[in-house]
PDB file of C-alpha atoms in Angstrom:
ATOM      1  CA  MET A  63       0.000   0.000   0.000  1.00  0.00           C
ATOM      2  CA  ALA A  64       1.449   3.371  -1.029  1.00  0.00           C
ATOM      3  CA  THR A  65       0.933   5.895   1.721  1.00  0.00           C
ATOM      4  CA  LYS A  66       0.920   9.633   1.470  1.00  0.00           C
ATOM      5  CA  ILE A  67       1.192  12.376   4.044  1.00  0.00           C
ATOM      6  CA  ARG A  68      -1.349  14.952   2.944  1.00  0.00           C
ATOM      7  CA  LEU A  69      -3.596  17.758   4.057  1.00  0.00           C
ATOM      8  CA  GLN A  70      -7.277  17.121   4.694  1.00  0.00           C
ATOM      9  CA  ARG A  71      -9.367  20.285   4.397  1.00  0.00           C
ATOM     10  CA  GLY A  72     -11.707  21.500   7.094  1.00  0.00           C
ATOM     11  CA  GLY A  73     -13.043  24.846   8.250  1.00  0.00           C
ATOM     12  CA  ARG A  74     -15.627  27.111   6.743  1.00  0.00           C
ATOM     13  CA  LYS A  75     -15.688  28.825   3.368  1.00  0.00           C
ATOM     14  CA  SER A  76     -12.787  31.260   2.883  1.00  0.00           C
ATOM     15  CA  TYR A  77     -11.232  30.105   6.169  1.00  0.00           C
ATOM     16  CA  ALA A  78      -9.416  26.871   5.470  1.00  0.00           C
ATOM     17  CA  PHE A  79      -8.107  24.694   8.280  1.00  0.00           C
ATOM     18  CA  TYR A  80      -6.221  21.479   7.539  1.00  0.00           C
ATOM     19  CA  ARG A  81      -5.459  18.207   9.279  1.00  0.00           C
ATOM     20  CA  ILE A  82      -2.158  16.544   8.425  1.00  0.00           C
ATOM     21  CA  VAL A  83      -3.032  12.897   7.832  1.00  0.00           C
ATOM     22  CA  ILE A  84      -1.527   9.640   6.650  1.00  0.00           C
ATOM     23  CA  ALA A  85      -3.704   8.201   3.896  1.00  0.00           C
ATOM     24  CA  ASP A  86      -3.671   5.677   1.088  1.00  0.00           C
ATOM     25  CA  ALA A  87      -2.463   7.344  -2.119  1.00  0.00           C
ATOM     26  CA  ARG A  88      -5.679   6.272  -3.868  1.00  0.00           C
ATOM     27  CA  ALA A  89      -7.999   7.811  -1.218  1.00  0.00           C
ATOM     28  CA  PRO A  90      -9.665  11.166  -2.006  1.00  0.00           C
ATOM     29  CA  ARG A  91      -8.399  14.340  -0.341  1.00  0.00           C
ATOM     30  CA  ASP A  92     -11.069  14.473   2.339  1.00  0.00           C
ATOM     31  CA  GLY A  93     -11.677  10.726   2.415  1.00  0.00           C
ATOM     32  CA  ARG A  94     -10.471   7.901   4.636  1.00  0.00           C
ATOM     33  CA  PHE A  95      -7.146   8.195   6.365  1.00  0.00           C
ATOM     34  CA  THR A  96      -4.943   5.944   8.474  1.00  0.00           C
ATOM     35  CA  GLU A  97      -3.751   8.376  11.124  1.00  0.00           C
ATOM     36  CA  LYS A  98      -3.973  12.064  11.985  1.00  0.00           C
ATOM     37  CA  ILE A  99      -0.541  13.430  12.904  1.00  0.00           C
ATOM     38  CA  GLY A 100      -1.263  17.146  13.228  1.00  0.00           C
ATOM     39  CA  THR A 101      -3.039  20.297  12.117  1.00  0.00           C
ATOM     40  CA  TYR A 102      -2.128  23.283   9.946  1.00  0.00           C
ATOM     41  CA  ASN A 103      -3.828  26.682  10.151  1.00  0.00           C
ATOM     42  CA  PRO A 104      -2.649  29.057   7.388  1.00  0.00           C
ATOM     43  CA  ASN A 105      -4.977  31.858   8.570  1.00  0.00           C
ATOM     44  CA  THR A 106      -2.697  33.010  11.395  1.00  0.00           C
ATOM     45  CA  ASN A 107       0.503  34.994  10.938  1.00  0.00           C
ATOM     46  CA  PRO A 108       2.793  33.058  10.991  1.00  0.00           C
ATOM     47  CA  ALA A 109       0.873  29.898  10.102  1.00  0.00           C
ATOM     48  CA  THR A 110       0.158  27.661  13.099  1.00  0.00           C
ATOM     49  CA  VAL A 111       1.321  24.047  12.935  1.00  0.00           C
ATOM     50  CA  ASP A 112       0.535  21.492  15.642  1.00  0.00           C
ATOM     51  CA  LEU A 113       2.453  18.317  14.803  1.00  0.00           C
ATOM     52  CA  ASN A 114       3.069  14.980  16.518  1.00  0.00           C
ATOM     53  CA  PHE A 115       6.793  15.049  15.768  1.00  0.00           C
ATOM     54  CA  GLU A 116       7.570  11.398  16.614  1.00  0.00           C
ATOM     55  CA  ARG A 117       4.760  10.006  14.454  1.00  0.00           C
ATOM     56  CA  ALA A 118       5.645  12.307  11.564  1.00  0.00           C
ATOM     57  CA  LEU A 119       9.280  11.176  11.776  1.00  0.00           C
ATOM     58  CA  TYR A 120       8.180   7.530  11.924  1.00  0.00           C
ATOM     59  CA  TRP A 121       6.044   7.859   8.780  1.00  0.00           C
ATOM     60  CA  VAL A 122       8.753   9.756   6.864  1.00  0.00           C
ATOM     61  CA  GLU A 123      11.298   7.066   7.791  1.00  0.00           C
ATOM     62  CA  THR A 124       8.784   4.366   6.815  1.00  0.00           C
ATOM     63  CA  GLY A 125       8.579   5.831   3.319  1.00  0.00           C
ATOM     64  CA  ALA A 126       5.302   7.753   3.252  1.00  0.00           C
ATOM     65  CA  GLN A 127       5.465  10.372   0.498  1.00  0.00           C
ATOM     66  CA  PRO A 128       4.354  13.862   1.537  1.00  0.00           C
ATOM     67  CA  THR A 129       2.655  16.322  -0.767  1.00  0.00           C
ATOM     68  CA  ASP A 130       4.612  19.489  -1.591  1.00  0.00           C
ATOM     69  CA  THR A 131       2.903  21.609   1.064  1.00  0.00           C
ATOM     70  CA  VAL A 132       3.278  18.934   3.726  1.00  0.00           C
ATOM     71  CA  ARG A 133       6.941  18.489   2.779  1.00  0.00           C
ATOM     72  CA  ASN A 134       7.482  22.209   3.383  1.00  0.00           C
ATOM     73  CA  ILE A 135       5.654  22.015   6.717  1.00  0.00           C
ATOM     74  CA  LEU A 136       7.657  18.979   7.854  1.00  0.00           C
ATOM     75  CA  SER A 137      10.871  20.645   6.760  1.00  0.00           C
ATOM     76  CA  ARG A 138      10.071  23.819   8.727  1.00  0.00           C
ATOM     77  CA  GLU A 139       9.242  21.736  11.799  1.00  0.00           C
ATOM     78  CA  GLY A 140      12.571  19.885  11.542  1.00  0.00           C
ATOM     79  CA  VAL A 141      11.342  16.394  10.697  1.00  0.00           C
ATOM     80  CA  TYR A 142      13.630  16.083   7.679  1.00  0.00           C
ATOM     81  CA  LEU A 143      16.595  17.474   9.638  1.00  0.00           C
ATOM     82  CA  MET A 144      16.060  14.867  12.342  1.00  0.00           C
ATOM     83  CA  LYS A 145      15.774  12.133   9.687  1.00  0.00           C
ATOM     84  CA  HIS A 146      19.073  13.352   8.228  1.00  0.00           C
ATOM     85  CA  LEU A 147      20.743  13.409  11.647  1.00  0.00           C
ATOM     86  CA  LYS A 148      19.478   9.908  12.461  1.00  0.00           C
ATOM     87  CA  GLY A 149      20.959   8.733   9.149  1.00  0.00           C
ATOM     88  CA  GLY A 150      24.309  10.179  10.260  1.00  0.00           C
ATOM     89  CA  VAL A 151      24.035   8.320  13.571  1.00  0.00           C
ATOM     90  CA  LYS A 152      23.316   5.039  11.718  1.00  0.00           C
ATOM     91  CA  LYS A 153      26.388   5.594   9.528  1.00  0.00           C
ATOM     92  CA  GLY A 154      28.527   6.337  12.590  1.00  0.00           C
ATOM     93  CA  ALA A 155      29.369   9.947  11.667  1.00  0.00           C
ATOM     94  CA  PHE A 156      28.403  11.085  15.187  1.00  0.00           C
ATOM     95  CA  ASP A 157      26.530   9.783  18.201  1.00  0.00           C
ATOM     96  CA  GLU A 158      22.913  10.274  19.295  1.00  0.00           C
ATOM     97  CA  ALA A 159      23.774  13.012  21.832  1.00  0.00           C
ATOM     98  CA  THR A 160      25.571  15.103  19.188  1.00  0.00           C
ATOM     99  CA  ALA A 161      22.640  14.677  16.811  1.00  0.00           C
ATOM    100  CA  GLN A 162      20.214  15.836  19.511  1.00  0.00           C
ATOM    101  CA  LYS A 163      22.482  18.779  20.364  1.00  0.00           C
ATOM    102  CA  LYS A 164      22.576  19.860  16.701  1.00  0.00           C
ATOM    103  CA  PHE A 165      18.812  19.559  16.450  1.00  0.00           C
ATOM    104  CA  ASP A 166      18.265  21.567  19.646  1.00  0.00           C
ATOM    105  CA  ALA A 167      20.625  24.294  18.389  1.00  0.00           C
ATOM    106  CA  TRP A 168      18.711  24.473  15.095  1.00  0.00           C
ATOM    107  CA  LYS A 169      15.377  24.602  16.945  1.00  0.00           C
ATOM    108  CA  ALA A 170      16.604  27.399  19.262  1.00  0.00           C
ATOM    109  CA  ASP A 171      17.884  29.416  16.289  1.00  0.00           C
ATOM    110  CA  LYS A 172      14.584  28.949  14.482  1.00  0.00           C
ATOM    111  CA  GLN A 173      12.630  30.008  17.584  1.00  0.00           C
ATOM    112  CA  LYS A 174      14.806  33.113  17.915  1.00  0.00           C
ATOM    113  CA  GLY A 175      14.038  34.007  14.297  1.00  0.00           C
ATOM    114  CA  LEU A 176      10.296  33.561  14.847  1.00  0.00           C
ATOM    115  CA  GLU A 177      10.432  35.765  17.960  1.00  0.00           C
ATOM    116  CA  LYS A 178      12.269  38.447  15.992  1.00  0.00           C
ATOM    117  CA  VAL A 179       9.622  38.365  13.255  1.00  0.00           C
ATOM    118  CA  ALA A 180       6.852  38.621  15.870  1.00  0.00           C
ATOM    119  CA  ALA A 181       8.636  41.531  17.594  1.00  0.00           C
ATOM    120  CA  ASP A 182       9.124  43.352  14.277  1.00  0.00           C
ATOM    121  CA  GLU A 183       5.456  42.887  13.435  1.00  0.00           C
ATOM    122  CA  ALA A 184       4.368  44.168  16.858  1.00  0.00           C
ATOM    123  CA  LYS A 185       6.663  47.196  16.480  1.00  0.00           C
ATOM    124  CA  ALA A 186       5.262  47.937  13.021  1.00  0.00           C
ATOM    125  CA  LYS A 187       1.697  47.755  14.400  1.00  0.00           C
ATOM    126  CA  LYS A 188       2.611  50.068  17.278  1.00  0.00           C
ATOM    127  CA  ASP A 189       4.272  52.578  14.921  1.00  0.00           C
ATOM    128  CA  ALA A 190       1.256  52.527  12.604  1.00  0.00           C
ATOM    129  CA  ALA A 191      -1.083  53.117  15.557  1.00  0.00           C
ATOM    130  CA  GLU A 192       1.051  56.052  16.793  1.00  0.00           C
ATOM    131  CA  LYS A 193       1.120  57.561  13.308  1.00  0.00           C
ATOM    132  CA  GLU A 194      -2.653  57.210  12.996  1.00  0.00           C
ATOM    133  CA  LEU A 195      -3.107  58.792  16.448  1.00  0.00           C
ATOM    134  CA  ALA A 196      -0.869  61.730  15.476  1.00  0.00           C
ATOM    135  CA  GLN A 197      -2.878  62.282  12.280  1.00  0.00           C
ATOM    136  CA  GLU A 198      -6.121  62.138  14.241  1.00  0.00           C
ATOM    137  CA  LYS A 199      -4.807  64.668  16.794  1.00  0.00           C
ATOM    138  CA  LYS A 200      -3.752  67.007  13.974  1.00  0.00           C
ATOM    139  CA  LEU A 201      -7.183  66.707  12.372  1.00  0.00           C
ATOM    140  CA  ASN A 202      -8.889  67.357  15.720  1.00  0.00           C
ATOM    141  CA  GLU A 203      -6.717  70.466  16.256  1.00  0.00           C
ATOM    142  CA  GLU A 204      -7.704  71.778  12.828  1.00  0.00           C
ATOM    143  CA  ILE A 205     -11.382  71.172  13.569  1.00  0.00           C
ATOM    144  CA  ALA A 206     -11.052  72.860  16.984  1.00  0.00           C
ATOM    145  CA  LYS A 207      -9.331  75.833  15.326  1.00  0.00           C
ATOM    146  CA  LYS A 208     -12.162  76.164  12.779  1.00  0.00           C
ATOM    147  CA  VAL A 209     -14.777  75.917  15.551  1.00  0.00           C
ATOM    148  CA  ALA A 210     -12.946  78.579  17.606  1.00  0.00           C
ATOM    149  CA  GLU A 211     -12.779  80.894  14.564  1.00  0.00           C
ATOM    150  CA  LYS A 212     -16.489  80.348  13.928  1.00  0.00           C
ATOM    151  CA  LYS A 213     -17.344  81.089  17.573  1.00  0.00           C
ATOM    152  CA  ALA A 214     -15.121  84.200  17.515  1.00  0.00           C
ATOM    153  CA  ALA A 215     -16.868  85.385  14.328  1.00  0.00           C
ATOM    154  CA  GLU A 216     -20.282  84.754  15.922  1.00  0.00           C
ATOM    155  CA  ALA A 217     -19.218  86.594  19.098  1.00  0.00           C
ATOM    156  CA  ALA A 218     -17.916  89.511  17.020  1.00  0.00           C
ATOM    157  CA  ALA A 219     -21.160  89.617  15.036  1.00  0.00           C
ATOM    158  CA  LYS A 220     -23.169  89.492  18.259  1.00  0.00           C
ATOM    159  CA  ALA A 221     -21.054  92.256  19.821  1.00  0.00           C
ATOM    160  CA  GLU A 222     -21.443  94.326  16.653  1.00  0.00           C
ATOM    161  CA  ALA A 223     -25.206  93.787  16.720  1.00  0.00           C
ATOM    162  CA  GLU A 224     -25.334  94.779  20.388  1.00  0.00           C
ATOM    163  CA  ALA A 225     -23.225  97.879  19.684  1.00  0.00           C
ATOM    164  CA  ALA A 226     -25.536  98.817  16.821  1.00  0.00           C
ATOM    165  CA  ALA A 227     -28.563  98.274  19.059  1.00  0.00           C
ATOM    166  CA  ALA A 228     -26.958 100.355  21.805  1.00  0.00           C
ATOM    167  CA  ALA A 229     -26.129 103.108  19.315  1.00  0.00           C
ATOM    168  CA  GLU A 230     -29.676 103.025  17.993  1.00  0.00           C
ATOM    169  CA  ALA A 231     -31.072 103.162  21.511  1.00  0.00           C
ATOM    170  CA  ALA A 232     -28.720 106.036  22.303  1.00  0.00           C
ATOM    171  CA  ALA A 233     -29.805 107.790  19.118  1.00  0.00           C
ATOM    172  CA  GLN A 234     -33.452 107.447  20.155  1.00  0.00           C
ATOM    173  CA  GLU A 235     -32.703 108.652  23.670  1.00  0.00           C
ATOM    174  CA  ALA A 236     -30.736 111.716  22.473  1.00  0.00           C
ATOM    175  CA  PRO A 237     -33.703 113.412  20.754  1.00  0.00           C
ATOM    176  CA  ALA A 238     -35.892 112.520  23.719  1.00  0.00           C
ATOM    177  CA  ALA A 239     -33.314 114.073  26.051  1.00  0.00           C
ATOM    178  CA  GLU A 240     -33.128 117.177  23.823  1.00  0.00           C
ATOM    179  CA  GLU A 241     -36.916 117.442  23.866  1.00  0.00           C
ATOM    180  CA  ALA A 242     -36.911 117.016  27.606  1.00  0.00           C
ATOM    181  CA  ALA A 243     -34.185 119.650  27.927  1.00  0.00           C
ATOM    182  CA  ALA A 244     -36.160 121.986  25.667  1.00  0.00           C
ATOM    183  CA  GLU A 245     -39.335 121.426  27.628  1.00  0.00           C
ATOM    184  CA  ALA A 246     -37.596 121.950  30.958  1.00  0.00           C
ATOM    185  CA  PRO A 247     -36.611 125.638  30.307  1.00  0.00           C
ATOM    186  CA  ALA A 248     -40.048 126.314  28.885  1.00  0.00           C
ATOM    187  CA  ALA A 249     -41.652 125.060  32.046  1.00  0.00           C
ATOM    188  CA  GLU A 250     -39.583 127.382  34.174  1.00  0.00           C
TER     189      GLU A 250
END
């Protein structure tokens, strides 16, 4: 029986989620499978992979052929590196402890790289948020300036109207005062 390591699709429309399965090469993509060895979620950044490392290594060493995408996933997770290191141990190039030490060093370096990518992404998000906040503050200042100018213009217009009303009232009082002054000497 020819076995394949392949992805089995799940999830809703436009939000794919995959199981990494061992299946007969003749079985359909979402059909029967022998064993589920992990999951792959390409919707996160970076893509999330949950893999049973020992079972994946067992099936690769047994001769199961992965699809291209699964081969890339297994390579990124270090399954093929461990297979290579175990081959070196079998040939006597180095011992098991050295192979494990090399694998751990590779895994630590890879983890450091992933942390750096995550930190860079977080920094970029923070910078974008600060830039957006600065633009919003600038826009709010401009709006506040326009509102203040409008209020000042309204206050000036109101003061002008009051001054005109006061002048008009004074103009009406002046003839009345003159008439009163003219009537006062006549009454004497």
